[in-house]
Tab-separated table of C-alpha atoms in Angstrom:
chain	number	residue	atom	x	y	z
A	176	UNK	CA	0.579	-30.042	-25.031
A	177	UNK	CA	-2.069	-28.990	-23.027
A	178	UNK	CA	-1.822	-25.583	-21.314
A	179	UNK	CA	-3.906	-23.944	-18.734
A	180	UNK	CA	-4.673	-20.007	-18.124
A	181	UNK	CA	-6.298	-17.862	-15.389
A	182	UNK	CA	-8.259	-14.863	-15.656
A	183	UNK	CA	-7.681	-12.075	-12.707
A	184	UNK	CA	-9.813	-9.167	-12.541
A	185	UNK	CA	-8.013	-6.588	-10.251
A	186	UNK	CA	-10.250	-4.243	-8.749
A	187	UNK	CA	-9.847	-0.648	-7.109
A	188	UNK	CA	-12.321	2.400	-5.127
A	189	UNK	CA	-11.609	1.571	-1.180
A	190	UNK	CA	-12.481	4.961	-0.089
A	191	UNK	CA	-9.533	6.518	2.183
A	192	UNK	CA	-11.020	9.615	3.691
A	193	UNK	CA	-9.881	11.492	6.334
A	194	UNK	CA	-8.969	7.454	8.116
A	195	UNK	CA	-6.672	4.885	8.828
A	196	UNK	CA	-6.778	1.490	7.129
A	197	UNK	CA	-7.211	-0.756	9.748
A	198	UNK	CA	-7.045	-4.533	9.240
A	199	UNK	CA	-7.815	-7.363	11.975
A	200	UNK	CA	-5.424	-10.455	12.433
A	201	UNK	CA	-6.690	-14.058	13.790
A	202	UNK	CA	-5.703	-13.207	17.168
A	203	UNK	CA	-7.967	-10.024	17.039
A	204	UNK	CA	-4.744	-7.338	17.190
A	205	UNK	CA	-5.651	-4.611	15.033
A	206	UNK	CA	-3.338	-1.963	12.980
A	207	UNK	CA	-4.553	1.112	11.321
A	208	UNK	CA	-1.853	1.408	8.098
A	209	UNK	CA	-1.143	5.297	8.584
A	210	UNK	CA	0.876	6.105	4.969
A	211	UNK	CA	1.681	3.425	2.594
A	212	UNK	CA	2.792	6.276	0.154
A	213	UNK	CA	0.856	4.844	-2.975
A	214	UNK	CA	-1.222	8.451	-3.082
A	215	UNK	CA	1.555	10.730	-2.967
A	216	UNK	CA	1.903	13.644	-0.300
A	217	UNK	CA	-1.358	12.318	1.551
A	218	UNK	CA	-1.565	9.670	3.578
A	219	UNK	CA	-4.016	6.993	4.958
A	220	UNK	CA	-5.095	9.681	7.958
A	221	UNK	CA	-5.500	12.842	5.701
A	222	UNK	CA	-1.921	14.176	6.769
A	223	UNK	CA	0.789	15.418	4.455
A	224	UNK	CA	4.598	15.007	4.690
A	225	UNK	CA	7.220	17.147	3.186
A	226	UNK	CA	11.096	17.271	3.808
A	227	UNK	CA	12.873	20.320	5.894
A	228	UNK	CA	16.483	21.693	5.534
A	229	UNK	CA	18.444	24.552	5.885
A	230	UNK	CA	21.719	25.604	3.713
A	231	UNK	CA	24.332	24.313	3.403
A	232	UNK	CA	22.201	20.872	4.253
A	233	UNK	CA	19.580	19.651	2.198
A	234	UNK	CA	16.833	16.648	1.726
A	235	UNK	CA	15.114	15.618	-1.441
A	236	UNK	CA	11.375	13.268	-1.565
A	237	UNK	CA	10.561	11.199	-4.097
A	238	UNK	CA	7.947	8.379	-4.375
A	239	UNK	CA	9.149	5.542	-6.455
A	240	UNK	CA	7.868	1.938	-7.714
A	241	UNK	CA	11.224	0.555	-8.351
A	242	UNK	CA	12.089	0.010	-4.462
A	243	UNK	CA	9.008	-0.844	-2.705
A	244	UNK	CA	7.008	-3.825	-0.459
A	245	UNK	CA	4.927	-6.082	-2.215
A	246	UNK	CA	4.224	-6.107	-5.654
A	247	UNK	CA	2.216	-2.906	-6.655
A	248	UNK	CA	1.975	0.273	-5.182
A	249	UNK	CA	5.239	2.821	-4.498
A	250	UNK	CA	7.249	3.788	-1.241
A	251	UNK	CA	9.328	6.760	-0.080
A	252	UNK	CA	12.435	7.985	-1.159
A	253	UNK	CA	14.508	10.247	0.972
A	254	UNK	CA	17.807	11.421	-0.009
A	255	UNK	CA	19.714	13.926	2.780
A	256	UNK	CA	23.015	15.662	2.107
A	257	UNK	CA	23.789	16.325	5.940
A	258	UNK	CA	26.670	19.061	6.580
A	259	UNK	CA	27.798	19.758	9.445
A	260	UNK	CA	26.022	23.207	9.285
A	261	UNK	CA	22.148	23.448	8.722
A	262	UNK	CA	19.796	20.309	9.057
A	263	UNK	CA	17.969	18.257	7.502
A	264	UNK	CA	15.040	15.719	6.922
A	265	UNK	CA	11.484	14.375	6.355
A	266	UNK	CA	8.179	14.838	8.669
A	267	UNK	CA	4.576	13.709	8.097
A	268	UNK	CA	1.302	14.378	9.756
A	269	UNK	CA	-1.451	12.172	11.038
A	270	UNK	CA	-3.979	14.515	10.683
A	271	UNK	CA	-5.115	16.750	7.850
A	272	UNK	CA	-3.553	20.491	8.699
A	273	UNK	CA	-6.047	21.882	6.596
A	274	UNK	CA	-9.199	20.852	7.961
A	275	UNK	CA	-11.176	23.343	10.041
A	276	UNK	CA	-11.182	21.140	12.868
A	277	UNK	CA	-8.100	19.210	12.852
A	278	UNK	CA	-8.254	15.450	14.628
A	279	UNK	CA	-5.629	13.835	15.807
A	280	UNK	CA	-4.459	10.292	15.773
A	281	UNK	CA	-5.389	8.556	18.945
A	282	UNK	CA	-2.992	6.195	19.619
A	283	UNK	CA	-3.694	5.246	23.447
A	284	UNK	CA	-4.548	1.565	22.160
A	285	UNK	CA	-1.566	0.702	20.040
A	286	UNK	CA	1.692	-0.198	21.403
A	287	UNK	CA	4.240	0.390	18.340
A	288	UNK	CA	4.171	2.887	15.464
A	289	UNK	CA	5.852	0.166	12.750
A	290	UNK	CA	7.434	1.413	9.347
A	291	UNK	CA	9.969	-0.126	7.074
A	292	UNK	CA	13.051	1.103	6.117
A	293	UNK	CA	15.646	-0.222	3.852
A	294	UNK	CA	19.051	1.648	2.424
A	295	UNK	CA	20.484	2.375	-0.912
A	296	UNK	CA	24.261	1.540	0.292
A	297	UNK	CA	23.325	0.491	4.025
A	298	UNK	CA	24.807	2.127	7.383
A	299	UNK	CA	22.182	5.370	6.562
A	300	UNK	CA	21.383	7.253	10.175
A	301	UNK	CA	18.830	9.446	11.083
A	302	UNK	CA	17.036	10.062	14.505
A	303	UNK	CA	13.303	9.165	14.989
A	304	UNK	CA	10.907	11.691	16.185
A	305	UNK	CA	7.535	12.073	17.700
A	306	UNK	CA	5.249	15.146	18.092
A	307	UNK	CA	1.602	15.122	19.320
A	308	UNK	CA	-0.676	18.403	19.117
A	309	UNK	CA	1.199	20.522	21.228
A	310	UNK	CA	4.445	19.611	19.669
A	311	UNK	CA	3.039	20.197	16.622
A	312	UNK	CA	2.004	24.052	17.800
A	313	UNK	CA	5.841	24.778	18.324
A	314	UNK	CA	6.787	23.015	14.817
A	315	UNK	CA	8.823	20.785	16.709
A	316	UNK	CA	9.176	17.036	17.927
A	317	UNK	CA	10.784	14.679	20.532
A	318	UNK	CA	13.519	12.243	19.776
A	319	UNK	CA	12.506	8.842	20.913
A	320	UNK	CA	15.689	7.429	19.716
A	321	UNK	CA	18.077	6.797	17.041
A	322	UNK	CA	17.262	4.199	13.984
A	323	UNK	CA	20.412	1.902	15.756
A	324	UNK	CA	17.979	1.978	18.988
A	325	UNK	CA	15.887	0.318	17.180
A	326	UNK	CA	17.498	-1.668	14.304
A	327	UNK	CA	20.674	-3.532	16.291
A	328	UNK	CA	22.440	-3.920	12.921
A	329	UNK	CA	21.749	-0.836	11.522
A	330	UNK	CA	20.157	0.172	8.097
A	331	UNK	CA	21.381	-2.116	5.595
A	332	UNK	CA	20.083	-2.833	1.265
A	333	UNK	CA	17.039	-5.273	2.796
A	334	UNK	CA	13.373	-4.194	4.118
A	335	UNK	CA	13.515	-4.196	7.510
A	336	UNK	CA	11.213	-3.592	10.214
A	337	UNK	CA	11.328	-0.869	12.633
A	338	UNK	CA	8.870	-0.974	15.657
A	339	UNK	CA	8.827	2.097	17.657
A	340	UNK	CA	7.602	1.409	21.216
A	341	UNK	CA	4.661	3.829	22.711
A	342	UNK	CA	3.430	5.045	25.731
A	343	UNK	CA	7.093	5.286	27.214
A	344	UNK	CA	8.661	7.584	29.631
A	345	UNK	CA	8.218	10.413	26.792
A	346	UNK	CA	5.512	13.881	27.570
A	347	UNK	CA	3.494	12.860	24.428
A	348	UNK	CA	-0.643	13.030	24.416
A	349	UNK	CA	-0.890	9.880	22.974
A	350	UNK	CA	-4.501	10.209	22.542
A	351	UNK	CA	-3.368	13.734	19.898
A	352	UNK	CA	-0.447	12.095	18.147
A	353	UNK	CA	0.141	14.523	15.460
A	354	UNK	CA	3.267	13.205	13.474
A	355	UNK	CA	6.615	11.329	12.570
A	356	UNK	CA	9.732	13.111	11.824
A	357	UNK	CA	12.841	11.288	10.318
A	358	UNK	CA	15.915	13.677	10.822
A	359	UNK	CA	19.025	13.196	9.422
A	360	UNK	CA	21.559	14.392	12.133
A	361	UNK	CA	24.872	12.864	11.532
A	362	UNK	CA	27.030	14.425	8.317
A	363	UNK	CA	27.222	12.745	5.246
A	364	UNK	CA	25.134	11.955	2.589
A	365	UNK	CA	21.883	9.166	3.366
A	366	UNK	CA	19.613	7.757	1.058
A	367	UNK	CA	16.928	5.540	2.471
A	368	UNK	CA	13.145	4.132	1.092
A	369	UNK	CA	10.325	3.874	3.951
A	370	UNK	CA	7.522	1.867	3.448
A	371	UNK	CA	3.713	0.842	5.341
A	372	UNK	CA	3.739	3.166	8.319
A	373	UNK	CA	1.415	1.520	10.658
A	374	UNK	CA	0.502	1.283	14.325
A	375	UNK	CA	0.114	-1.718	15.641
A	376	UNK	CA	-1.571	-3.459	18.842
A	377	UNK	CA	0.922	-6.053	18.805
A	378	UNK	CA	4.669	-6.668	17.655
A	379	UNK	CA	3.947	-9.767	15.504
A	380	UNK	CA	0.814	-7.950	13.852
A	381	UNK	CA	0.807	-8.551	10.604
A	382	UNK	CA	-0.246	-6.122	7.485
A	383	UNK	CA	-2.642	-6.621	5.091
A	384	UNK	CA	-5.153	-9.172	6.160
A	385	UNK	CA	-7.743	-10.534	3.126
A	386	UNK	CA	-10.589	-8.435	4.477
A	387	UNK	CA	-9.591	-4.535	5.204
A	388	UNK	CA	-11.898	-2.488	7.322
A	389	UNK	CA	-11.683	1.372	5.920
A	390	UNK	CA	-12.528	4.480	8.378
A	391	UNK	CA	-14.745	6.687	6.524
A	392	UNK	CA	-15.310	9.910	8.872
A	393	UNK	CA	-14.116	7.777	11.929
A	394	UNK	CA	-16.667	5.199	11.755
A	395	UNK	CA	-15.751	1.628	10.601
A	396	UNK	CA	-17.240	0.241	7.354
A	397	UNK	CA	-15.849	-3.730	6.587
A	398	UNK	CA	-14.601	-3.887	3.274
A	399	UNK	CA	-15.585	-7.907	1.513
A	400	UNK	CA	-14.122	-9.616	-0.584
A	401	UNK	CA	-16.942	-10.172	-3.837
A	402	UNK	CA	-17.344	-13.574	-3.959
A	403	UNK	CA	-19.049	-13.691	-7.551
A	404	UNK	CA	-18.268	-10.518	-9.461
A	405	UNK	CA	-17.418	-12.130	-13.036
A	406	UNK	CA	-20.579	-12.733	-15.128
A	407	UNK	CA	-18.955	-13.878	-18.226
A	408	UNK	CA	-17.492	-16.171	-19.431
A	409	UNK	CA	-19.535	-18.405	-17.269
A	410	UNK	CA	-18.058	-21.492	-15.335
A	411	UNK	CA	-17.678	-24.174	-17.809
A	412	UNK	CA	-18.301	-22.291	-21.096
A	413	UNK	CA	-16.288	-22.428	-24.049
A	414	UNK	CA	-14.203	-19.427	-25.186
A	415	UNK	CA	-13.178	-17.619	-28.193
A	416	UNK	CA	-9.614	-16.571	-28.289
A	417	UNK	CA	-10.579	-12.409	-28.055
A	418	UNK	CA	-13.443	-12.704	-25.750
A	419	UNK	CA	-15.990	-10.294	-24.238
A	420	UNK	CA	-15.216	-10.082	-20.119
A	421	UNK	CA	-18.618	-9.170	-18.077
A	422	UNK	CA	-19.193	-8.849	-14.231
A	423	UNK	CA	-20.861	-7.597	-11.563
A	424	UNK	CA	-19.362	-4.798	-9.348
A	425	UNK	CA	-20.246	-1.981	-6.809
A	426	UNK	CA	-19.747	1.485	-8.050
A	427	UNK	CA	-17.110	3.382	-7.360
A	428	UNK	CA	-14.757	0.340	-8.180
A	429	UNK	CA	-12.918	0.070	-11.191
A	430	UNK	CA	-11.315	-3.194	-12.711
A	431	UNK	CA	-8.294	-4.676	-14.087
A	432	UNK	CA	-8.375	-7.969	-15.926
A	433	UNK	CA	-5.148	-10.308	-16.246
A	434	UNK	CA	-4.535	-13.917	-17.919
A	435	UNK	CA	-1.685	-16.384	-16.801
A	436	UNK	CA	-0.690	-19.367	-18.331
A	437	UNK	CA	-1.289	-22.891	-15.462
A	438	UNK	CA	2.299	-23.427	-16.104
A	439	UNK	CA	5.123	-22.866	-13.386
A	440	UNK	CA	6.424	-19.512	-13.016
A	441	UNK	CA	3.947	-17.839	-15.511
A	442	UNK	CA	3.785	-14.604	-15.975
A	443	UNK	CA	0.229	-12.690	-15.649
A	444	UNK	CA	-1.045	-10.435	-18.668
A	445	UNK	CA	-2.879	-7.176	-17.852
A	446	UNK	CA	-5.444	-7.133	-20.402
A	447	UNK	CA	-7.333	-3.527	-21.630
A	448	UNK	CA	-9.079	-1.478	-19.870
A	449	UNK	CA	-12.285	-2.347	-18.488
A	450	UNK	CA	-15.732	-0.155	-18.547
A	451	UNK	CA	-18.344	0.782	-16.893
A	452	UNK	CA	-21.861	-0.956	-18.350
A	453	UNK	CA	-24.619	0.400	-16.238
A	454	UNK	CA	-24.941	1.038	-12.472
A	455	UNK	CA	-22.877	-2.067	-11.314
A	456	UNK	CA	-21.925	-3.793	-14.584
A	457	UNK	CA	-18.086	-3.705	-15.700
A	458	UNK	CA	-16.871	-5.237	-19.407
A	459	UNK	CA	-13.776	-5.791	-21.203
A	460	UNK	CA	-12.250	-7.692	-23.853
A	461	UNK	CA	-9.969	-10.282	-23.085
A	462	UNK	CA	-7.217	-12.808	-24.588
A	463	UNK	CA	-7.141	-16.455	-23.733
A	464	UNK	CA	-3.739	-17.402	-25.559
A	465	UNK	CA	-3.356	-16.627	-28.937
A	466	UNK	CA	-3.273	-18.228	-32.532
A	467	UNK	CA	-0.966	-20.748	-31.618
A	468	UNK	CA	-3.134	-22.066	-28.502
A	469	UNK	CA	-4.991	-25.704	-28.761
A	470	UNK	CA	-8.522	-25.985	-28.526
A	471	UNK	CA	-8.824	-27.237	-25.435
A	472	UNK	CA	-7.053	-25.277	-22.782
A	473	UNK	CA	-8.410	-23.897	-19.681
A	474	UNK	CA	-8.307	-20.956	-18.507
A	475	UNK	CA	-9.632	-19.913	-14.882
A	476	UNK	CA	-11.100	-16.434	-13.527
A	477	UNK	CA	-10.864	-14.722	-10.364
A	478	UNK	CA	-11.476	-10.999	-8.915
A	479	UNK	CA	-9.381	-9.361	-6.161
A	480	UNK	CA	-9.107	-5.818	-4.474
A	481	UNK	CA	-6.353	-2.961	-4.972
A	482	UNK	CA	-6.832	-0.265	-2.581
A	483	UNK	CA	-6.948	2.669	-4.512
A	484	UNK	CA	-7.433	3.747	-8.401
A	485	UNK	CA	-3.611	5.318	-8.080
A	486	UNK	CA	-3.080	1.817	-7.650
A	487	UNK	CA	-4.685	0.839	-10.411
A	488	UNK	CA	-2.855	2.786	-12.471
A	489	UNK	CA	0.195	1.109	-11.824
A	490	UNK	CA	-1.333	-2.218	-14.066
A	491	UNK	CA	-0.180	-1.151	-17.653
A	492	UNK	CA	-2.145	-2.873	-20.663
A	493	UNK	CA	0.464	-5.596	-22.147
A	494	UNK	CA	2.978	-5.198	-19.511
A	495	UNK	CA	3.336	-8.701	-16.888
A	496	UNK	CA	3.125	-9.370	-13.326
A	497	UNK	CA	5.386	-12.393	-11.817
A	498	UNK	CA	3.105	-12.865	-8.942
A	499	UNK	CA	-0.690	-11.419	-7.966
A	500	UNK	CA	-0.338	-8.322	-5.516
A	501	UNK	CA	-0.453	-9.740	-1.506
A	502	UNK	CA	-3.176	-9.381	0.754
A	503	UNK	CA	-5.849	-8.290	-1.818
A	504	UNK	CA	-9.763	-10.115	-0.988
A	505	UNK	CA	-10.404	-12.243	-4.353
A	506	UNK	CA	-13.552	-12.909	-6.117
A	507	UNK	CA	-14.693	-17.319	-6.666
A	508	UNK	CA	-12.496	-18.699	-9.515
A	509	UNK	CA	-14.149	-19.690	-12.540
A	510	UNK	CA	-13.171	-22.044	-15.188
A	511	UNK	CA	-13.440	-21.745	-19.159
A	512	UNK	CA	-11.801	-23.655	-21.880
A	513	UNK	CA	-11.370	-22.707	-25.187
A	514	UNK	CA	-13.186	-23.372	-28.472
């Protein structure tokens, strides 16, 4: 029988400072991803979140892989034990509070802040709540509604989407939007997992595109996709099972390097670690099958684009993948067959 693998060679470094990811759709609508939670307590825009409570009522954070969109990368968990003394819940910045000169989000051309929610049991309640600069001053926020407002069937165990309209009747700057708050005002206990904050120029926007644009000190710097980044094996060339993986990549990026089997529903291998070789050369060593693999089979080789080396991280050497991460740029596929 006569089997065919790929080679994937995941790479991370997209710089995130002090700026919103902000990807382009075909209809030119743009959204700047605010927090997608894969770097912890800081988001996309510099900010930091945190949860509030008072006794008896309290709220936990945690960041977790194990409920999260897409295939890679980790979301939000907030658990709040509302009483009916005290409060309780989670708020987040858009701006970095310890910069000397903080800058806020401008959000005069975007018409929804987006996020996604989902529940651990379903029927979890909170209120939504919006603070620019001046809110921000007092410690304190607006309610622009209730997650029902915006989510007719409530919470339930599914991602769902919540779009927040902006610019309403509400006495926000929207030009020095300063941050989200999620608090959990009705008693009882809530457990919920947010996901891809993002503001958005139009409702059917849609997040990640194949070719990211990063904000590095506010000015925009388009992110490619490397269209021939693997060296070796060349196309066409014959391979050794244990083979020596070469390519050609900017610094600053690191890579990853997986093998799948052509067949349906294979799984894809993370291979070992690759290194550095120079200013812009990256190597590994890499399996095409093992002992029990025909001479013969092909194996094909491609390069995409994680977004950060947290993300990274998250590819363990040995362990599988069931399908590639989504919206990642990826490299020319080559093709190999072995000895």
């Amino acid at each position: 029988m006569t089997r065919t693998y790929y080679v994937i060679a995941i790479m991370t470094g997209v710089a995130l400072v002090a700026g919103a990811v902000t990807y382009r759709s075909s209809g030119e609508e743009t959204s700047s991803l605010a927090a997608d939670f894969n770097e912890g307590d800081q988001n996309q825009l510099g900010g930091k979140l945190n949860v509030f409570q008072r006794a008896p009522s309290l709220a936990e954070k945690e960041f977790v892989t194990e409920q999260r969109r897409g295939s890679f990368g980790r979301s939000l968990r907030i658990h709040a034990d509302r009483e009916p003394e005290g409060f309780c819940g989670m708020w987040m910045h858009f701006f970095d509070m310890d910069a000397s000169q903080p800058v806020y989000f401008d959000a005069e051309g975007y018409r929804y802040l987006s996020f996604w929610v989902r529940g651990e049991n379903g029927g979890e309640d909170f209120t939504i709540k919006l603070a620019d600069k001046k809110w921000i001053a007092k410690q304190d926020s607006i309610a622009v509604g209730s997650i029902a407002d915006f989510l007719p069937g409530g919470v339930n165990t599914e991602w769902q989407e919540v779009l927040v309209p902006l610019h309403t009747d509400h006495t926000l700057d929207w030009r020095q939007l300063g941050g989200l708050t999620l608090d959990f005002d009705k008693p009882g206990s809530h457990t919920v997992f947010v996901d891809d904050v993002t503001f958005k120029q139009a409702e059917r926007t849609v997040v990640p595109v194949r070719v990211p644009v990063r904000i590095v000190k506010r000015e925009t710097v388009v992110v490619a996709p490397e269209p021939d980044v693997i060296v070796l094996p060349a196309a066409g060339a014959r391979v050794s099972r244990v083979e020596e993986f070469r390519g050609d990549l900017a610094p600053g990026r690191n890579a990853v390097v997986l093998v799948r089997c052509a067949e349906p529903n294979s799984p894809w291998w993370i291979q070992e670690q690759v290194e550095r070789s120079g200013e812009r050369g990256i190597k590994s060593r890499v399996r095409f099958g093992n002992e029990k693999t025909p001479p013969g089979t092909e194996f094909h080789a491609v390069v995409i684009l994680p977004p950060s080396d947290e993300a990274a991280r998250q590819f363990r050497v040995g362990e599988t993948l069931k399908t590639l991460p989504e919206g990642m740029p990826q490299s020319k596929v080559v093709q190999v067959v072995s000895k």
